[in-house]
Short mmCIF file of C-alpha atoms in Angstrom, two decimals:
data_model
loop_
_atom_site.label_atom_id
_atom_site.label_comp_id
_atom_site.label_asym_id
_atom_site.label_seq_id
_atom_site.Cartn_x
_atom_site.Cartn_y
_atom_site.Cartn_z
CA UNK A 9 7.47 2.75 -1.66
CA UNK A 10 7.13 3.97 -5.16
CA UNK A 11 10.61 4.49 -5.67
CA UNK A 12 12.09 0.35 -4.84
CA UNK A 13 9.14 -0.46 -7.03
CA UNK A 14 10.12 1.47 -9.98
CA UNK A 15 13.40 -0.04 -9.80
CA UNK A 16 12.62 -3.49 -9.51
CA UNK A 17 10.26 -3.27 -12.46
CA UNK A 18 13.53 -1.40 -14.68
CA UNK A 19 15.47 -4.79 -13.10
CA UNK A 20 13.61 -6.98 -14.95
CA UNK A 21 14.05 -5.10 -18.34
CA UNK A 22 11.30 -3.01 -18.43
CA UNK A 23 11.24 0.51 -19.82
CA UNK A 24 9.12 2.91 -17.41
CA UNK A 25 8.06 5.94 -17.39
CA UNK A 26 7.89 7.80 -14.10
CA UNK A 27 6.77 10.75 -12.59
CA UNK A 28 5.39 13.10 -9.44
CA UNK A 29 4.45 16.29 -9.07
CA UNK A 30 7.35 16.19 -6.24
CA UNK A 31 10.71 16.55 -8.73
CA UNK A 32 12.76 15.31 -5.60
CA UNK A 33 11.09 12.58 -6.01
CA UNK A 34 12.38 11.63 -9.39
CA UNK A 35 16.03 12.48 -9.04
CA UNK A 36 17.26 9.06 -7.40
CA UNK A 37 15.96 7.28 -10.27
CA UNK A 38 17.50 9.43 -12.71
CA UNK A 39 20.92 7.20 -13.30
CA UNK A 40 18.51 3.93 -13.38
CA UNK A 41 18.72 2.41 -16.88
CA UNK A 42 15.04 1.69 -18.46
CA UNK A 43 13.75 4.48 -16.15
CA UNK A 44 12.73 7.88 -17.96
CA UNK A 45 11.13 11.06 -16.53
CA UNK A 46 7.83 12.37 -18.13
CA UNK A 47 6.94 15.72 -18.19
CA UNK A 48 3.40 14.42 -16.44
CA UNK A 49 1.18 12.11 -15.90
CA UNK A 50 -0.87 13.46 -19.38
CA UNK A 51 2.58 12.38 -20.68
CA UNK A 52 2.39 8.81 -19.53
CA UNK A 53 -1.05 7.90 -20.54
CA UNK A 54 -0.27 9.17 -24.07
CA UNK A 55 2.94 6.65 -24.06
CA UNK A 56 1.79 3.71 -22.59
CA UNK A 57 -1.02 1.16 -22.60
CA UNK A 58 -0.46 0.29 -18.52
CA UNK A 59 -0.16 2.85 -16.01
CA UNK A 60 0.76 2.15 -12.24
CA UNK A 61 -0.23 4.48 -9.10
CA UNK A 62 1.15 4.19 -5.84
CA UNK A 63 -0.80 7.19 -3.87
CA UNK A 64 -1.48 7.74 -0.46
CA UNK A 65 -5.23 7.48 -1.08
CA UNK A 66 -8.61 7.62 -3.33
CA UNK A 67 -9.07 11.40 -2.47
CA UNK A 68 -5.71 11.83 -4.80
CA UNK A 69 -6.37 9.13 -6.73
CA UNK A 70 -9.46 10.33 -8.21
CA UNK A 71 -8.20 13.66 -8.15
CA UNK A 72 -5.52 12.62 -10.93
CA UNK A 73 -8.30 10.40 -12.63
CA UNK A 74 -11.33 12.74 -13.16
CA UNK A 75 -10.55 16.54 -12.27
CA UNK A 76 -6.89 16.53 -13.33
CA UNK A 77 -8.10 13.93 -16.24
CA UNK A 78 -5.98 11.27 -16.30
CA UNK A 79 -8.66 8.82 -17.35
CA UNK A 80 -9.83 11.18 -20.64
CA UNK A 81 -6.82 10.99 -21.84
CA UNK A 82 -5.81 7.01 -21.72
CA UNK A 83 -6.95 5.08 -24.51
CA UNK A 84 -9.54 2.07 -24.85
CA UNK A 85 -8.04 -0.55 -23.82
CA UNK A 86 -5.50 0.11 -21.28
CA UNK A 87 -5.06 -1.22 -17.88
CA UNK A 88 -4.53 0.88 -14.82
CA UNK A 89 -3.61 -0.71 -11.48
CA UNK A 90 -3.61 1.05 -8.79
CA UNK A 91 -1.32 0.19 -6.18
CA UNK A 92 -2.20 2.36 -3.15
CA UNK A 93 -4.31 1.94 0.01
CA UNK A 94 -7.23 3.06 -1.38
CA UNK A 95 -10.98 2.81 -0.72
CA UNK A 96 -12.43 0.03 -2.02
CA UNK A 97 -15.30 1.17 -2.43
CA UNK A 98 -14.44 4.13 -4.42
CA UNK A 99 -12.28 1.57 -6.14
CA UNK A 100 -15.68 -0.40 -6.85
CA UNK A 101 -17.07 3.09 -8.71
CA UNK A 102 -13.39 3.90 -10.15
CA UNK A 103 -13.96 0.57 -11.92
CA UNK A 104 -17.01 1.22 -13.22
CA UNK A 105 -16.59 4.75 -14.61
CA UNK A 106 -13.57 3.37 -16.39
CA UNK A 107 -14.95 0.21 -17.77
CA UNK A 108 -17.64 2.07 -19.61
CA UNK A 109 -14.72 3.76 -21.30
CA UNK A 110 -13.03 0.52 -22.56
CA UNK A 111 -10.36 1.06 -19.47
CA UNK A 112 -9.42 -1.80 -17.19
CA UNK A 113 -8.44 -1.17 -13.49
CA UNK A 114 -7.24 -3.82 -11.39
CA UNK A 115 -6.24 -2.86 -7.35
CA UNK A 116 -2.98 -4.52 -6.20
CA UNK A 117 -1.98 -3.45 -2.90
CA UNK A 118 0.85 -3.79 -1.32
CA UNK A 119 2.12 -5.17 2.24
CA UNK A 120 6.11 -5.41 3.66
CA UNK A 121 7.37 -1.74 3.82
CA UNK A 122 10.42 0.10 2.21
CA UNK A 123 12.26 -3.43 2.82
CA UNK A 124 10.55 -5.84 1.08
CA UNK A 125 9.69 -3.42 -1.99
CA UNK A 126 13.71 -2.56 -2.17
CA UNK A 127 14.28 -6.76 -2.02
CA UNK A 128 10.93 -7.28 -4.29
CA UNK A 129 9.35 -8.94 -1.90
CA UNK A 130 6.33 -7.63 -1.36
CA UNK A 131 3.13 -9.13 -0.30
CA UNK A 132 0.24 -8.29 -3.36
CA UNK A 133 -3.45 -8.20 -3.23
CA UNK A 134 -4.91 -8.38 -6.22
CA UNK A 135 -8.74 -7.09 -7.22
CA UNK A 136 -10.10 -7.49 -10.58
CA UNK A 137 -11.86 -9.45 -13.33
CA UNK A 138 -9.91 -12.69 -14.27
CA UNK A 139 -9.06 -11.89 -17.06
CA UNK A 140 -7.44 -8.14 -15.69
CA UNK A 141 -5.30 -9.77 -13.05
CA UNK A 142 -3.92 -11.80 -15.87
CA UNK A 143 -2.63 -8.86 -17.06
CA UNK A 144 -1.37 -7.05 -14.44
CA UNK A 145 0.46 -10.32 -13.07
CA UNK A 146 3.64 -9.95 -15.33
CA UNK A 147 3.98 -6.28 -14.16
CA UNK A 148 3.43 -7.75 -10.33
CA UNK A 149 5.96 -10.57 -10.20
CA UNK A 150 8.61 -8.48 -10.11
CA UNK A 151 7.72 -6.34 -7.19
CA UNK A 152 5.93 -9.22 -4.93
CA UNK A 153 6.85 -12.71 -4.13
CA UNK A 154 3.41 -13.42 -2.52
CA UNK A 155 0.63 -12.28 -5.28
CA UNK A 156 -2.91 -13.46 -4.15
CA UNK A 157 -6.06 -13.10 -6.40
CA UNK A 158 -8.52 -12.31 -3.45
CA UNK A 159 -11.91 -11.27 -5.91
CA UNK A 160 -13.54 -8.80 -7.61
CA UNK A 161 -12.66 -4.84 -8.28
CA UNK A 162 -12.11 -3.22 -4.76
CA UNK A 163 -11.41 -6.51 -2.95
CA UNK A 164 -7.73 -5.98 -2.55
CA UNK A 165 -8.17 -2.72 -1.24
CA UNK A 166 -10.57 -4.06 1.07
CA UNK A 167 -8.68 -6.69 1.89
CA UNK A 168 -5.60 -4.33 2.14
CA UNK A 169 -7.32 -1.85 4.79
CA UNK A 170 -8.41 -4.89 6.96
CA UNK A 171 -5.03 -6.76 7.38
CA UNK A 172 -3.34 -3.32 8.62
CA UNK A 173 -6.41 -2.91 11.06
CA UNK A 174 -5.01 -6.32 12.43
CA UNK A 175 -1.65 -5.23 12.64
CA UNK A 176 -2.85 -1.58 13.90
CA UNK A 177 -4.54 -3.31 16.69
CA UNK A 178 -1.01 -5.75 17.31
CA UNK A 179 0.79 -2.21 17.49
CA UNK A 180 -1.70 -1.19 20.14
CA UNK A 181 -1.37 -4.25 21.73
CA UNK A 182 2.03 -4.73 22.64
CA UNK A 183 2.87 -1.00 23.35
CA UNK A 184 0.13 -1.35 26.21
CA UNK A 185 1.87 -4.87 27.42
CA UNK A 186 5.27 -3.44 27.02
CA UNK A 187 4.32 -0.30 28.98
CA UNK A 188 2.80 -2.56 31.73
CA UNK A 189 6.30 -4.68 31.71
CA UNK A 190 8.58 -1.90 32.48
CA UNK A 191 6.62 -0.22 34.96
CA UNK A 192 6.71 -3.87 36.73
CA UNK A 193 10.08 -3.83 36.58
CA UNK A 194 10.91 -5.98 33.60
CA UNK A 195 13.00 -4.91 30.98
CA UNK A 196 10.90 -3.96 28.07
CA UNK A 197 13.38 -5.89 25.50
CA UNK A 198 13.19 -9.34 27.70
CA UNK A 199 9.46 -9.12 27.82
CA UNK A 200 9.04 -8.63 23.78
CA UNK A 201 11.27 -11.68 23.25
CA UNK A 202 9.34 -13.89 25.24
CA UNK A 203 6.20 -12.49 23.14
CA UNK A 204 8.20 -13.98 20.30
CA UNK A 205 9.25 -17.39 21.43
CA UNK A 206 5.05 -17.58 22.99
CA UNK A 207 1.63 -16.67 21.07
CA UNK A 208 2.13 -13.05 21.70
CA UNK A 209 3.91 -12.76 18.84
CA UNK A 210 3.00 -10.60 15.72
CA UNK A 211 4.41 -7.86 13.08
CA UNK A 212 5.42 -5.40 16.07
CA UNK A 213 6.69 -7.45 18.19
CA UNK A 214 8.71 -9.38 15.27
CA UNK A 215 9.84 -6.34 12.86
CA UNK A 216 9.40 -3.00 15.11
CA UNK A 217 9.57 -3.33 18.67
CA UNK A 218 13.66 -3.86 19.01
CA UNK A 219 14.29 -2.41 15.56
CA UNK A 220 12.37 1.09 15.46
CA UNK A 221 10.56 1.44 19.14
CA UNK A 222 13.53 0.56 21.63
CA UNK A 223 16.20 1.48 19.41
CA UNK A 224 14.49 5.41 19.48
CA UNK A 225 14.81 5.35 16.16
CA UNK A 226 11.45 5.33 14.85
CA UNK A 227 11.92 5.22 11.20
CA UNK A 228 10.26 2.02 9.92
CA UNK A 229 9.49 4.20 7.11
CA UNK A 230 5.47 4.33 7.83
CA UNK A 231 3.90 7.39 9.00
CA UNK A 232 1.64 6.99 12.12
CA UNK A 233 -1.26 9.25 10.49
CA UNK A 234 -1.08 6.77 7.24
CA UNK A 235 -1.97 3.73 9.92
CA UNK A 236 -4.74 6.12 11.23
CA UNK A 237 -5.68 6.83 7.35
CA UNK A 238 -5.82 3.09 6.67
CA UNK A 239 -7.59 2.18 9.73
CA UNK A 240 -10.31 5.31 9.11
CA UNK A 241 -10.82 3.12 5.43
CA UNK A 242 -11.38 -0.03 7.37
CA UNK A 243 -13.67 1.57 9.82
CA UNK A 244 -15.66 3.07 6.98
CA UNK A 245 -15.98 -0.72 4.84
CA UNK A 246 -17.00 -2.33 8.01
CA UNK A 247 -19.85 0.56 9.09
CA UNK A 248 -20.85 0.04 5.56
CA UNK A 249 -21.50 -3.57 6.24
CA UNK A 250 -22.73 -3.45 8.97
CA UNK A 251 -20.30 -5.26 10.24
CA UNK A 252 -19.10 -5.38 14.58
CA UNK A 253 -16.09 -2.54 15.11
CA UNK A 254 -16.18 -1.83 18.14
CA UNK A 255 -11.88 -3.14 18.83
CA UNK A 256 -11.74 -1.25 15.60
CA UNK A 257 -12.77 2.13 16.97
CA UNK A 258 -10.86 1.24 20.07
CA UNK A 259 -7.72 1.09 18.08
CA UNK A 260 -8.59 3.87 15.71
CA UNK A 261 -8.95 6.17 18.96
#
């Protein structure tokens, strides 16, 4: 995801600095004018007043802020936005921590897969003070063509982690159904479409079922134990509200 992203920001004429402890990762965007390679991520907070993250989760995330010390080392002032599927409550105390320090950190994360962040057309949730978000927006437009404000620090990864609980439990759904179909007797492909002509439809049966799950070719280009990851985060806001899960742990399991 990080790499489509990093390309449509150098499209609009921005100068980035990039880098990952994975060199790999780096060497596609090595011929991409306005992209340049830092040494680390030290490197980056020295050099610029913004930085972006797009990790897998908060474990890494604070990881790179506090025990590898990212955050001691950007300056009063700056804005980080972290762009990952994090916790949101951990984003909630990330925010804090920083803000004492004179750092803004505003959570934008991300929905569409590998396709929509090559075609910039990403859908962005945005969590943060006013203010923040107005910020962060220029360095969001070109990466997302839906960018919705949805409240305070933590909310868009909150907001993030429940919306791919929904489509988790879509996933879940209409692998059982199409299971059930074939074993009928119906061809598994016939069934889906009539999911998406009737109110069966959703992201699975839409985007994956004839794409990556019929074809065999299973490369959508997100990892089953990421879903399970995200869903764990949802599980974990809504115990902590207090709120009713039990479809959630369904899913989840």
């Amino acid at each position: 995801m990080g790499r489509p992203m990093v390309e449509r920001l150098a499209g609009a004429g921005l100068q980035v600095r990039v880098f990952d402890r994975r060199a790999e990762a780096l060497e596609p965007l090595a011929a991409i004018a306005g992209v340049h390679r830092a040494d680390s991520a030290e490197s980056i907070a020295d050099a610029c007043g913004t930085i972006i993250l797009m990790l897998p989760d908060s474990r890494i995330v604070d990881a790179l802020l506090w025990s590898d010390g990212l955050a001691a080392r950007m300056k009063a002032g700056s804005l980080l936005i972290d762009m990952g599927s994090s916790d949101p409550n951990a984003t909630r105390a990330n925010q804090s921590k920083l803000a004492s320090a004179g750092i803004a950190l505003v959570d934008a994360p991300v929905s569409g897969g590998v396709r929509r962040a090559v075609d910039g057309s990403l859908a962005i949730m945005v969590g943060g003070a006013p203010a923040d978000v107005e910020r962060a927006l220029p360095l969001l437009q070109p990466m997302g063509k839906t960018i919705v404000p949805v409240g305070p620090p933590g909310a868009g990864h909150a907001v993030k982690a429940l919306n791919n609980y929904v489509s988790a439990a879509g996933l879940v759904a209409a692998c059982e159904a199409l299971v059930a179909a074939e074993k009928f007797g119906i061809d598994p492909s016939v069934a889906n479409k009539v999911f998406n002509a009737s109110t069966g439809r959703n992201n699975t049966t839409d985007v994956k079922v004839e794409q990556f799950m019929l074809s065999g070719a299973f490369n959508s280009g997100f990892a089953a134990a990421l879903m399970r990851k995200d869903l764990d985060t949802a599980c974990s806001l809504m115990q902590s509200l207090g709120t009713e899960r039990a479809l959630m742990e369904a899913c989840a399991k």
